Coordinates of C-alpha atoms in Angstrom, one line a residue:
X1 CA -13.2 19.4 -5.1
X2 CA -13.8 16.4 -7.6
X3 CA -12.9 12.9 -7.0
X4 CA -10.8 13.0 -10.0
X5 CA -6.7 13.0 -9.2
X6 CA -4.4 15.9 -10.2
X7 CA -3.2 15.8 -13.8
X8 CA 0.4 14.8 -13.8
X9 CA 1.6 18.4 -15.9
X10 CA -0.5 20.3 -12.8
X11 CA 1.4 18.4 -10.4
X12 CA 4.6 19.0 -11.9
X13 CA 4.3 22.1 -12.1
X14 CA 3.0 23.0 -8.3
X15 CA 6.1 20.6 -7.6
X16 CA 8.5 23.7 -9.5
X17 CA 6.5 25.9 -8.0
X18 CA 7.6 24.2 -4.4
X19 CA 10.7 23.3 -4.7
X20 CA 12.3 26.3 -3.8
X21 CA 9.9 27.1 -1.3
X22 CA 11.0 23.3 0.0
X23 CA 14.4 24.1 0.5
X24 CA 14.1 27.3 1.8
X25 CA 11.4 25.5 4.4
X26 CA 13.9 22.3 4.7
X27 CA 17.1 25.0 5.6
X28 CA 15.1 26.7 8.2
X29 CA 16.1 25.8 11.6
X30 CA 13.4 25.5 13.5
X31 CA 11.5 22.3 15.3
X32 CA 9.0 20.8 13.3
X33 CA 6.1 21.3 15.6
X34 CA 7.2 25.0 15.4
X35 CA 7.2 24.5 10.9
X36 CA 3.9 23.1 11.4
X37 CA 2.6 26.1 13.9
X38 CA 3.7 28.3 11.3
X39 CA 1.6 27.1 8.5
X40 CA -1.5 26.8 10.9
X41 CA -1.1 30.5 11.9
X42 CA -0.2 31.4 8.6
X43 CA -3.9 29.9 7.4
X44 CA -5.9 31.4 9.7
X45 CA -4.4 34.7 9.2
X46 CA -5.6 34.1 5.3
X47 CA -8.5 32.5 6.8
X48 CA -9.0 35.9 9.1
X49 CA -8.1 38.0 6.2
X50 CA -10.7 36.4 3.9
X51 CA -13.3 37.2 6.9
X52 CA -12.5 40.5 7.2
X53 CA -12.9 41.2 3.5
X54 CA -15.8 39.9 3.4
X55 CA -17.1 41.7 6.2
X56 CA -15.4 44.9 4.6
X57 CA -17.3 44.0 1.2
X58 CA -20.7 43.2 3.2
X59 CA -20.4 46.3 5.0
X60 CA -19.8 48.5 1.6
X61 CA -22.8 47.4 0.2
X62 CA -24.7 47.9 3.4
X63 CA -23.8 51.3 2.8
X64 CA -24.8 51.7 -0.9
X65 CA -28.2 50.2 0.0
X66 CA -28.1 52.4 2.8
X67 CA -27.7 55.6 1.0
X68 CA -30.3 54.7 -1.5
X69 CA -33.0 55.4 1.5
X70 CA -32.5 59.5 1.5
X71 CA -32.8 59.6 -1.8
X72 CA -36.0 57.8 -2.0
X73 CA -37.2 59.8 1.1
X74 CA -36.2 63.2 -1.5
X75 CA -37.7 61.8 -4.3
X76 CA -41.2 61.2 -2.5
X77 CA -41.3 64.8 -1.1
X78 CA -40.0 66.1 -4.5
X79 CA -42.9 64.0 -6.3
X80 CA -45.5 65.5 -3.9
X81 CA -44.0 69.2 -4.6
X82 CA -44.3 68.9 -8.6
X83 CA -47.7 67.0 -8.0
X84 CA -49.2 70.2 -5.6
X85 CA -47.4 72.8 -8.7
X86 CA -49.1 70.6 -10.8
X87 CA -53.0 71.0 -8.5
X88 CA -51.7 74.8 -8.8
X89 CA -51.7 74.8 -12.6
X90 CA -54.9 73.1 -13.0
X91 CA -57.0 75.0 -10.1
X92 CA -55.8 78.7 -11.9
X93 CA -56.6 77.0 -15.4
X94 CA -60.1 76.9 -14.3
X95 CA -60.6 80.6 -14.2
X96 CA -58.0 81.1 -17.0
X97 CA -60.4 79.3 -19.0
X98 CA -63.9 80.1 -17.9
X99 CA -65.8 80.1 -20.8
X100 CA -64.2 76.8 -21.9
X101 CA -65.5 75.0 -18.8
X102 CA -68.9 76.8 -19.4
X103 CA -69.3 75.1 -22.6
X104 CA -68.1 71.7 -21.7
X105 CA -68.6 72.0 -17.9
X106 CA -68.0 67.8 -17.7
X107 CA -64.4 68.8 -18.1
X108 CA -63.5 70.8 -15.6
X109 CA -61.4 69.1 -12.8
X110 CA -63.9 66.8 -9.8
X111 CA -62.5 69.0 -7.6
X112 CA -63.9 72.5 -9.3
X113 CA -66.9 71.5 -10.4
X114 CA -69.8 73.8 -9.4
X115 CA -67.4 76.1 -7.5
X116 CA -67.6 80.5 -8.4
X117 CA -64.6 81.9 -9.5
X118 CA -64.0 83.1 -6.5
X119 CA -64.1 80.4 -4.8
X120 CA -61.6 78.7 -7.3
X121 CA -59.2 81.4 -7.1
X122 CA -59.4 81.3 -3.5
X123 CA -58.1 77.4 -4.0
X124 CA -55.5 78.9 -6.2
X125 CA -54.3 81.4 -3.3
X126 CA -54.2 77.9 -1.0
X127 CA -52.6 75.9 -3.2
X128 CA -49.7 78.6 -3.7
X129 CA -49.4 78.8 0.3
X130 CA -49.1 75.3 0.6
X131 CA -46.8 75.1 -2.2
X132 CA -44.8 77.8 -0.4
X133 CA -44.7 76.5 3.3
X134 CA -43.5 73.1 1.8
X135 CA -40.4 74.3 0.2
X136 CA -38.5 74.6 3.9
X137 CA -36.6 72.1 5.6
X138 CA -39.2 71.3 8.4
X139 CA -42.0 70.4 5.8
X140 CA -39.7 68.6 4.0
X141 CA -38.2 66.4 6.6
X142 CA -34.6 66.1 5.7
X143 CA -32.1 69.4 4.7
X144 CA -31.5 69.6 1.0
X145 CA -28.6 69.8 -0.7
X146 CA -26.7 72.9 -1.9
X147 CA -27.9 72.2 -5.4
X148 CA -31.6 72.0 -4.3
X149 CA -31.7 74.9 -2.1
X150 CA -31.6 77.4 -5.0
X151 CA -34.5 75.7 -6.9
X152 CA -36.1 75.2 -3.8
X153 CA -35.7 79.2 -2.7
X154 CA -36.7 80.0 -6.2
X155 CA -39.9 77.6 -6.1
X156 CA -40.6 79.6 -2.6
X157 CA -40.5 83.2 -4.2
X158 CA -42.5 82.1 -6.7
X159 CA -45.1 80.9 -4.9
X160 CA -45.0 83.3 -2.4
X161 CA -45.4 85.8 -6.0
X162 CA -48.4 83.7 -6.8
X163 CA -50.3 84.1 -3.9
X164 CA -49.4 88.3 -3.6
X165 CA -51.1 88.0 -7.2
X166 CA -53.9 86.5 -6.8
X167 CA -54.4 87.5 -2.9
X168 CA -53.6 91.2 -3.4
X169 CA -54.4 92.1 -7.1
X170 CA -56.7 89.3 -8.5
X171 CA -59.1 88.8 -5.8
X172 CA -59.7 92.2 -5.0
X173 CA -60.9 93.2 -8.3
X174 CA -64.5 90.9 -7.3
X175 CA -65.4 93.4 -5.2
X176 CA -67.5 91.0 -2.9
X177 CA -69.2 89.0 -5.6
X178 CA -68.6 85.7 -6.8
X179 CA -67.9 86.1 -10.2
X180 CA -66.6 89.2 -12.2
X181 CA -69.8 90.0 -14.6
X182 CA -68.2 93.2 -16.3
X183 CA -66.3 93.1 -19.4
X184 CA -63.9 95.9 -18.6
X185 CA -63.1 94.3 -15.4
X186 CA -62.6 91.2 -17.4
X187 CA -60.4 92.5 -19.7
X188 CA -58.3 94.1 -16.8
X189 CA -57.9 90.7 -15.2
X190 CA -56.4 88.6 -18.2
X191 CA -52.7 90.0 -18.0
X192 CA -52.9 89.0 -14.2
X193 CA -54.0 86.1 -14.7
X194 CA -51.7 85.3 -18.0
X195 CA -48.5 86.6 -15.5
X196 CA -50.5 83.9 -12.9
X197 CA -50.3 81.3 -15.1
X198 CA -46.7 81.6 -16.0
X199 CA -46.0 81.6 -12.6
X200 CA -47.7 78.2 -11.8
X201 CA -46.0 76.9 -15.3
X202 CA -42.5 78.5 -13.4
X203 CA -43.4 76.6 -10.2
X204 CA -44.1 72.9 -12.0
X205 CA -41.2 72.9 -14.1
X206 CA -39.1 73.9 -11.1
X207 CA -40.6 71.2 -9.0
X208 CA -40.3 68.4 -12.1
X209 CA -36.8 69.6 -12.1
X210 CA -36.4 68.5 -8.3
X211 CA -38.3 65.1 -9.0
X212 CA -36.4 63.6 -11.8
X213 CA -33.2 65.2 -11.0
X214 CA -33.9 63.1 -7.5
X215 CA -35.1 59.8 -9.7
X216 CA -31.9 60.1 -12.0
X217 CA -29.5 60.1 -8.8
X218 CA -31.1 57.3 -7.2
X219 CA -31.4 55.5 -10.9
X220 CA -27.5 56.4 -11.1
X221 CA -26.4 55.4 -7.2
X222 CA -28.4 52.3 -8.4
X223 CA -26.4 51.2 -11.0
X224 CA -23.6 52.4 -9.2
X225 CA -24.5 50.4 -6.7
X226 CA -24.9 47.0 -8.7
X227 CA -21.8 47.7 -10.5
X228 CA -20.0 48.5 -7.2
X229 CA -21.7 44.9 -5.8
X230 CA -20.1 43.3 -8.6
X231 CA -16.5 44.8 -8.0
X232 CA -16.4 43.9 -4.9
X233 CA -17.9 40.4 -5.0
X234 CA -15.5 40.1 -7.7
X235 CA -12.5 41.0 -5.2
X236 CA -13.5 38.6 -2.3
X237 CA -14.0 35.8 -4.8
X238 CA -10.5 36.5 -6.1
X239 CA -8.7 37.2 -2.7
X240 CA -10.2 34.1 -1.4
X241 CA -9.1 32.2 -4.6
X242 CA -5.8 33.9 -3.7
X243 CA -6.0 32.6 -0.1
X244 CA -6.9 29.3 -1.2
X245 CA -4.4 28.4 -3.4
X246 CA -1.6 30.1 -0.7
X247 CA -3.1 27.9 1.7
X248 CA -2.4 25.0 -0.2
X249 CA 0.7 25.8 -1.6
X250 CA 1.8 26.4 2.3
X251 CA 0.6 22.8 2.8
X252 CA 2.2 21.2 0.0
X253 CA 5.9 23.4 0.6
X254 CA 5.5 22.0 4.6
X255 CA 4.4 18.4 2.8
X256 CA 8.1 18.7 0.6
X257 CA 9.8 19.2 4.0
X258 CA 8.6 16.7 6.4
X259 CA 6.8 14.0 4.2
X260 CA 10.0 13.9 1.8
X261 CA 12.4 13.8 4.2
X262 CA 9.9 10.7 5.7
X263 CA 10.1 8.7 2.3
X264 CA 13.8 8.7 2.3
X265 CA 14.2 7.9 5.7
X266 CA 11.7 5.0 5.1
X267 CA 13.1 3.9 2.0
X268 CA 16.7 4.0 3.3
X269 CA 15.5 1.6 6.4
X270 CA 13.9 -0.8 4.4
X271 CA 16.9 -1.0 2.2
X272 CA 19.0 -1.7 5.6
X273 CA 16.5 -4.3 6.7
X274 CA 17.1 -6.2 3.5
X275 CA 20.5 -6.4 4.5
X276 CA 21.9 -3.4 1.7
X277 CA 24.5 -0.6 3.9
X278 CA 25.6 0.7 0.7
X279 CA 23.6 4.1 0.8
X280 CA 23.1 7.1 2.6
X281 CA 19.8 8.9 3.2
X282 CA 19.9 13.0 2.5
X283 CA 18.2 15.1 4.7
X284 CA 18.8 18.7 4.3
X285 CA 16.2 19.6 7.1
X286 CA 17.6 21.0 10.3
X287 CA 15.3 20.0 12.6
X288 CA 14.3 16.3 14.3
X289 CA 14.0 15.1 10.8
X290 CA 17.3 15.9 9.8
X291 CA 18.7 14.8 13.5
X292 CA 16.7 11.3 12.5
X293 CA 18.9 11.2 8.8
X294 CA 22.1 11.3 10.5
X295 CA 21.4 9.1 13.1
X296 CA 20.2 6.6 9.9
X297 CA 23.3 7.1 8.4
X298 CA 25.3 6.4 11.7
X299 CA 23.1 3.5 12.4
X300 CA 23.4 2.6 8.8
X301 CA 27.8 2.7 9.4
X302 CA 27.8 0.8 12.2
X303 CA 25.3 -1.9 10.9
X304 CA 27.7 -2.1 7.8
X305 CA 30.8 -2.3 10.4
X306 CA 29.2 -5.3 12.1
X307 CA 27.7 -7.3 9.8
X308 CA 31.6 -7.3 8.0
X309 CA 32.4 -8.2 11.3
X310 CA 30.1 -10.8 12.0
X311 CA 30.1 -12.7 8.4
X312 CA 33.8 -12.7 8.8
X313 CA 33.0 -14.2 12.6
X314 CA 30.6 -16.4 10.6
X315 CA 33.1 -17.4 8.2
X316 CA 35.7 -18.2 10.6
X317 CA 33.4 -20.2 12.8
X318 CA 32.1 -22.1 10.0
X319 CA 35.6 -23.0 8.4
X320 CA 36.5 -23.8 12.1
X321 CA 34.1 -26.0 12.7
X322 CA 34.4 -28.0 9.1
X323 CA 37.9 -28.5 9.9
X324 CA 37.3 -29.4 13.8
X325 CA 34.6 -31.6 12.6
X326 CA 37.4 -33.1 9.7
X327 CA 39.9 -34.2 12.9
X328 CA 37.3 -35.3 14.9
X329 CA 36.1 -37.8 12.5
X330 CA 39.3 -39.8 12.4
X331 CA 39.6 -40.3 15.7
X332 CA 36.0 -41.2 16.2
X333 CA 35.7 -43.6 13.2
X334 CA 38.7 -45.7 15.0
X335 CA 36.9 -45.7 18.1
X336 CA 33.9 -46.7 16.6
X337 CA 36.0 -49.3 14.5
X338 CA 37.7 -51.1 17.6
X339 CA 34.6 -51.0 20.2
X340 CA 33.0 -53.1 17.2
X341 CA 36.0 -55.4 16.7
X342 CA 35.9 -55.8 20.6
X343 CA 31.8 -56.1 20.1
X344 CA 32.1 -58.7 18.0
X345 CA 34.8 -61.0 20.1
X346 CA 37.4 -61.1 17.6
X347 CA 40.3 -61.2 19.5
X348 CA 38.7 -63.1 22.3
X349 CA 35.2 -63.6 24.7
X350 CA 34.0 -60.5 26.7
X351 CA 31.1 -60.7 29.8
X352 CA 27.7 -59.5 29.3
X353 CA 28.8 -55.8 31.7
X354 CA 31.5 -55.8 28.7
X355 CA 29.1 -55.9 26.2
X356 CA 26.6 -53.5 27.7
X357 CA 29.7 -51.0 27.9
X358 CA 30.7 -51.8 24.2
X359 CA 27.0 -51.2 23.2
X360 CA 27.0 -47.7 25.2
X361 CA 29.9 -46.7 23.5
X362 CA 29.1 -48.0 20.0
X363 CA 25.7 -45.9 20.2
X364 CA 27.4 -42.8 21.7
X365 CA 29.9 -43.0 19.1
X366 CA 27.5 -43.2 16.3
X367 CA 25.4 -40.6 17.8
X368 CA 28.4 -38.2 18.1
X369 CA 30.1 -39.2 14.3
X370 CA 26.0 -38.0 13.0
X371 CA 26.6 -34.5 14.9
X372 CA 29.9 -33.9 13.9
X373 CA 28.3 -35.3 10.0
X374 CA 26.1 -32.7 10.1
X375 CA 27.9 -29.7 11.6
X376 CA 30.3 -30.8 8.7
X377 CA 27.8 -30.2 6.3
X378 CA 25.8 -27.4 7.5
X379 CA 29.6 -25.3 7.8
X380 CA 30.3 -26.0 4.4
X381 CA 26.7 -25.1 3.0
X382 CA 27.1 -21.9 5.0
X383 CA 30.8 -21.2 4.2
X384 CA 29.5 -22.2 0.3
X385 CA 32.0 -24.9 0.1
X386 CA 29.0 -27.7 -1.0
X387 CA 28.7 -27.9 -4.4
X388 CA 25.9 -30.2 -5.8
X389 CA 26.6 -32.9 -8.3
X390 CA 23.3 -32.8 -10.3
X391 CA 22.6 -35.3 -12.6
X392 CA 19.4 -37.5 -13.3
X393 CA 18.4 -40.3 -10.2
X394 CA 15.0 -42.6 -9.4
X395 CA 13.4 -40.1 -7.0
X396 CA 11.0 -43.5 -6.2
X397 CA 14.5 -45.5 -5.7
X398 CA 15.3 -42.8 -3.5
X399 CA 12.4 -42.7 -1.1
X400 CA 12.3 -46.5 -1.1
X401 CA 15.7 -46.1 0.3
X402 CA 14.8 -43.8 3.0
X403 CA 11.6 -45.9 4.1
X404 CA 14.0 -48.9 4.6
X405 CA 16.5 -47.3 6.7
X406 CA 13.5 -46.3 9.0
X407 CA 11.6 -49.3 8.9
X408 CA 13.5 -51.4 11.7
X409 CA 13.4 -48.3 14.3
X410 CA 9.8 -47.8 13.5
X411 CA 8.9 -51.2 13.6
X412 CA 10.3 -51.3 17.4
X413 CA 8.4 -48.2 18.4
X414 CA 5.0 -49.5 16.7
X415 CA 5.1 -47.1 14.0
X416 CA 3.7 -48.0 10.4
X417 CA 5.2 -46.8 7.6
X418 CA 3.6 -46.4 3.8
X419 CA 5.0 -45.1 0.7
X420 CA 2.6 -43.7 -2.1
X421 CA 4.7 -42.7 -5.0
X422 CA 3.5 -41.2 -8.2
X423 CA 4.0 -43.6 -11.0
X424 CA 4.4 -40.3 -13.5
X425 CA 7.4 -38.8 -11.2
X426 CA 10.5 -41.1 -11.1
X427 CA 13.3 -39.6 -12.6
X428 CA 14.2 -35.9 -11.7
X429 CA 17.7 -33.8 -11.8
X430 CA 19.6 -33.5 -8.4
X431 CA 22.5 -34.4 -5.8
X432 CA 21.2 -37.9 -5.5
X433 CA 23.1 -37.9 -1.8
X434 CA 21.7 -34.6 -0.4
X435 CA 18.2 -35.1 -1.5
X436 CA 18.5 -38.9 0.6
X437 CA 20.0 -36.8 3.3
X438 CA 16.6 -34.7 3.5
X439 CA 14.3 -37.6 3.0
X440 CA 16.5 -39.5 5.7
X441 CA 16.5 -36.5 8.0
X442 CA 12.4 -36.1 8.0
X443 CA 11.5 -39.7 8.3
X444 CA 13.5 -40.1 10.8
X445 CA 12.1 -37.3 12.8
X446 CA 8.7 -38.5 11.9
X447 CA 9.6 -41.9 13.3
X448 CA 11.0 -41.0 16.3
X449 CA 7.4 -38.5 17.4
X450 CA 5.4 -40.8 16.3
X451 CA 3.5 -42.4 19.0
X452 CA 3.4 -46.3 19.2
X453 CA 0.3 -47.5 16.7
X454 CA 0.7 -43.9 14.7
X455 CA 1.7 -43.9 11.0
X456 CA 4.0 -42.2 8.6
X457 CA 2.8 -41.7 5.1
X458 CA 5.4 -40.6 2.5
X459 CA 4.0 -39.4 -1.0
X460 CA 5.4 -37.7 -4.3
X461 CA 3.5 -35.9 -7.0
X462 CA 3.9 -33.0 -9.4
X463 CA 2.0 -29.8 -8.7
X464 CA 1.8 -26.7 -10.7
X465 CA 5.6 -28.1 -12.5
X466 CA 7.3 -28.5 -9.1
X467 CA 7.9 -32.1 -7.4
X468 CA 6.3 -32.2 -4.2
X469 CA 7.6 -34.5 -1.9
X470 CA 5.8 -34.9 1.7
X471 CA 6.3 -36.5 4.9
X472 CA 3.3 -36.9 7.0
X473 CA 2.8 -38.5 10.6
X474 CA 0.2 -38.8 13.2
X475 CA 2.4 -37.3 16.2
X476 CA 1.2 -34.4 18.5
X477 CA 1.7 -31.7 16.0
X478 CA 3.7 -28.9 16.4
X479 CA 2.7 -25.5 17.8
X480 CA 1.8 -22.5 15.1
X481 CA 4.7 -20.5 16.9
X482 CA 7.5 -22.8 16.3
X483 CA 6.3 -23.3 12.7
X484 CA 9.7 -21.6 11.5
X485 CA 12.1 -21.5 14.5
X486 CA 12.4 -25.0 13.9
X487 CA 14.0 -24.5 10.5
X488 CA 17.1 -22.7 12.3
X489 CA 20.1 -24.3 13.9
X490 CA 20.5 -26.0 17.2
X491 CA 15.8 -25.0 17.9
X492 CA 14.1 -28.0 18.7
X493 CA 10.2 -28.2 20.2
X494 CA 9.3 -29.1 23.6
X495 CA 9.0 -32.6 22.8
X496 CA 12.6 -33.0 20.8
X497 CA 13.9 -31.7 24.1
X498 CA 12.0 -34.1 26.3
X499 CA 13.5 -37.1 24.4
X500 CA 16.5 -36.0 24.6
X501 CA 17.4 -37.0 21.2
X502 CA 19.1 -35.1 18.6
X503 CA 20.8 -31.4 18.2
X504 CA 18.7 -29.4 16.0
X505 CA 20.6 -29.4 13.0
X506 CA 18.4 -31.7 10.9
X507 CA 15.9 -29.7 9.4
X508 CA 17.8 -26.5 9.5
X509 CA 20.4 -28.4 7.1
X510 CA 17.8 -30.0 5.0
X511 CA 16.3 -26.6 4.4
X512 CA 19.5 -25.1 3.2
X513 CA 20.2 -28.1 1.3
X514 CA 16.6 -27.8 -0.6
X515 CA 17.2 -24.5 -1.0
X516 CA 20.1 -24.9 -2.5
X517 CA 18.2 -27.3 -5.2
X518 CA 16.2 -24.4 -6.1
X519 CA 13.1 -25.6 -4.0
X520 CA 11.4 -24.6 -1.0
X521 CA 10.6 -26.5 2.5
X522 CA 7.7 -26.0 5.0
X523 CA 5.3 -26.9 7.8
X524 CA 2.1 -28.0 8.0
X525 CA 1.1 -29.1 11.6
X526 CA -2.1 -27.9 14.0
X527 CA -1.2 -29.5 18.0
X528 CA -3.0 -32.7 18.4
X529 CA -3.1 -33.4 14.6
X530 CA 0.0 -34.3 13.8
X531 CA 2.6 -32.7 11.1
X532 CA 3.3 -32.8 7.1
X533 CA 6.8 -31.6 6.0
X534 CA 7.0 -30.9 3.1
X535 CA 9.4 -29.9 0.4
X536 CA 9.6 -29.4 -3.3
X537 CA 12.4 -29.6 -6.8
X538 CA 11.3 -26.8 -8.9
X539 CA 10.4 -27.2 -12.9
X540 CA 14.3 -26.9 -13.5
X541 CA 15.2 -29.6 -12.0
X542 CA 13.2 -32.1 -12.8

């Protein structure tokens, strides 16, 4: 395989190809673990068929070499059959032609040279036995077939005529000498020997007949052979193509029923994490996969149900508390009112106990009318009741402000407090009140961890098109952990809880409120180093 991905029209079309594979896999009821066993057996039964193939192809051609053997094994004895016809010819030509080899005597055969007539057609009568005796199975060493057996026979009478001939009516005419001297004995032997030679020429052509009819089978088995090779390689290359591509088409038809089904589940949940019940998820398997849809789509139903539930509970508690908070500030301003009329000794002297009580309940009072103040607010930015009266301010004005209603607290603690404003960013677009109410709300908690000596640095400047502003102190810093729990209502870190001092609504209201602007508000504190709030007005606003 290349590195290269699949064309998208390829990919289409195996996915037409699968689909209605897919369904038929998705409406099967079986387990998934059982869908998956399936395809595995399933490819190693192609993957066992492929082997055996190939062991069936292997063993085919095992056999076509195989067969080539007897052949070979019948063409050597057929070869040495034609070449001893052929000795036969040339040993009777040498008598045939006696007074040709008298006159050129370098021509006669190595083998005949200086031998009587006699003694040649004595060779003859030798060469026709042995010609004879090698015609039967035994000397052959294998049993020939039907079609042989007749030549074969035919090549045994001859040669078995051959050697009656010369043995019987030839030989005997020499009378015990080595040559035949007389011309009327001459003359009488030519026919015999002329019937001799046609013999011989009878048993060559006979035994050439053998040898290539032998060497054209195994030429022809040959060919068959290599074409047969070729067949079957052909085959195994396209069953295993076959196999192949059913393997992967097996995978990718189980991929449509499990990995699908996956996706939507996947995409469904992320959908209900973002907070959107409107969907469903369709799962059409019926296995776990399909068991897991429903239960998404219960889950996804009883989310829905409780999250109406819980922003009406939400909406209730917040319109609750805006109009709790509304009484409770009448009430509370009057008490505030009269313990500073009494404070002040306007309708006559009070003792110092008096006064310390007057002073507990002035602080308490103020303490309690800031809560209620901010649960006020923070119900109505939650119920979406706060609408923001944007319009153009002195963000340097504004800052100035906060510094100098956190100056006489810090100045009891010890706590130094510096503003570095950006000459370019004064005027910007906003609530004037809310964005005091967050620079109020972080100096102050700046201030009030701030160790005696420590310092609170306030800065503005324009970054990227956004106002920054930041509030920065020299406090024991604040844990990576509580980095955004503090942003949330009624959290407060270890050390707002040792003081004692406040309720956890500060920041998470001056987040919403800078939110609200457009902007964004974060932390950045390591323990021991101290802390920089900061937040920012985007390019919009300012």
């Amino acid at each position: 395989m290349t590195g290269e991905q699949e064309s998208p029209v390829a990919a289409e079309g195996l996915r037409r190809i699968g689909d209605p594979l897919g369904r038929v896999v998705v409406r099967f009821s079986a387990k998934v673990r059982t869908k998956v066993l399936i395809a595995f057996v399933g490819t190693s039964l192609l993957l066992v068929a492929v082997g055996l193939l190939g062991q069936l192809v292997l063993g085919q051609s095992n056999d076509r070499v195989a067969s080539v053997g007897p052949l070979q094994e019948r063409a050597v004895e057929y070869g040495q059959l034609q070449a001893d016809a052929g000795y036969l010819r040339l040993v009777l030509a040498q008598n045939a032609g006696e007074d040709f080899y008298v006159i050129w005597p370098e021509a006669a055969p190595p083998a005949l040279r200086g031998k009587s007539a006699l003694a040649v057609d004595l060779l003859v009568v030798d060469a026709a036995r042995q010609v004879e005796a090698r015609t039967t199975a035994d000397q052959l060493g294998f049993t020939p077939p039907p079609e042989d057996r007749n030549v074969l026979r035919r090549i045994e009478d001859t040669a078995h005529e051959l050697w009656g001939l010369m043995k019987q009516e030839i030989i005997p005419l020499y009378g015990g000498a080595a040559t035949i001297e007389a011309k009327e004995t001459i003359d009488e032997t030519r026919p015999l020997r002329a019937e001799a030679e046609e013999l011989a020429s009878n048993l060559y052509t006979d035994a050439a007949k053998l040898a290539n009819r032998t060497t054209d089978e195994i030429q022809t088995l040959i060919a068959r052979n290599a074409s047969s090779f070729s067949s079957s390689r052909a085959l195994f290359i396209g069953v295993a193509a076959g196999a192949l591509v059913l393997a992967l088409l097996l995978g990718f038809v189980l991929s449509l029923s499990v990995i699908g089904p996956i996706q939507r589940i996947d995409t469904r949940l992320a959908a209900i994490a973002s907070g959107d019940f409107s969907g469903h998820v369709d799962v059409e398997n019926r296995d776990e996969l399909g068991a897991l849809g429903a239960n998404v789509n219960r889950m996804n139903e009883e989310l829905r149900r409780l999250y109406t539930e819980l922003e009406a509970v939400s909406r209730h508690k917040s319109e609750f508390l805006a109009n709790m908070s509304h009484e409770l500030r009448t009430p509370l301003n009057a008490i505030i009112g009269f313990s500073q009329v009494l404070r002040e000794e306007m309708f006559g002297k009070v003792n110092e106990k008096q006064a310390e009580y007057l002073d507990d309940i002035l602080s308490s009072g103020n303490h309690l009318l800031s809560l209620i103040n901010d649960v006020l607010d923070l119900s109505k930015v939650e119920a979406g009741q706060v609408e923001l009266e944007i319009e153009p301010f002195s963000l340097r004005d504004a800052l100035e402000r906060g510094v100098v209603m956190v100056r006489e607290r810090a100045t009891q603690d010890g706590v130094q407090v510096e503003l570095a404003a950006d000459p370019e960013v004064d005027v910007v677009e906003g609530d004037e009140r809310r964005i005091k109410q967050v620079i109020f709300n972080l100096l102050s908690n700046a201030v009030k961890f701030t160790p005696a000596g420590g310092a609170v640095d306030v800065s503005s400047s324009r970054v990227n098109g956004e106002v920054r502003i930041s509030v920065a102190d020299t406090g024991s810093g604040i844990a990576p952990e509580d980095h955004q729990r503090i942003f949330e209502e009624f959290q407060q870190t270890g050390a707002g809880l040792e003081q004692g001092e406040g309720t956890g609504l500060g920041l998470a209201l001056s987040k919403r409120l800078v939110e609200l602007h457009g902007g964004r508000i974060w932390l950045e504190s390591e323990l021991g180093k101290g802390s920089t709030f900061v937040f920012t007005l985007p390019a919009g606003s300012v």
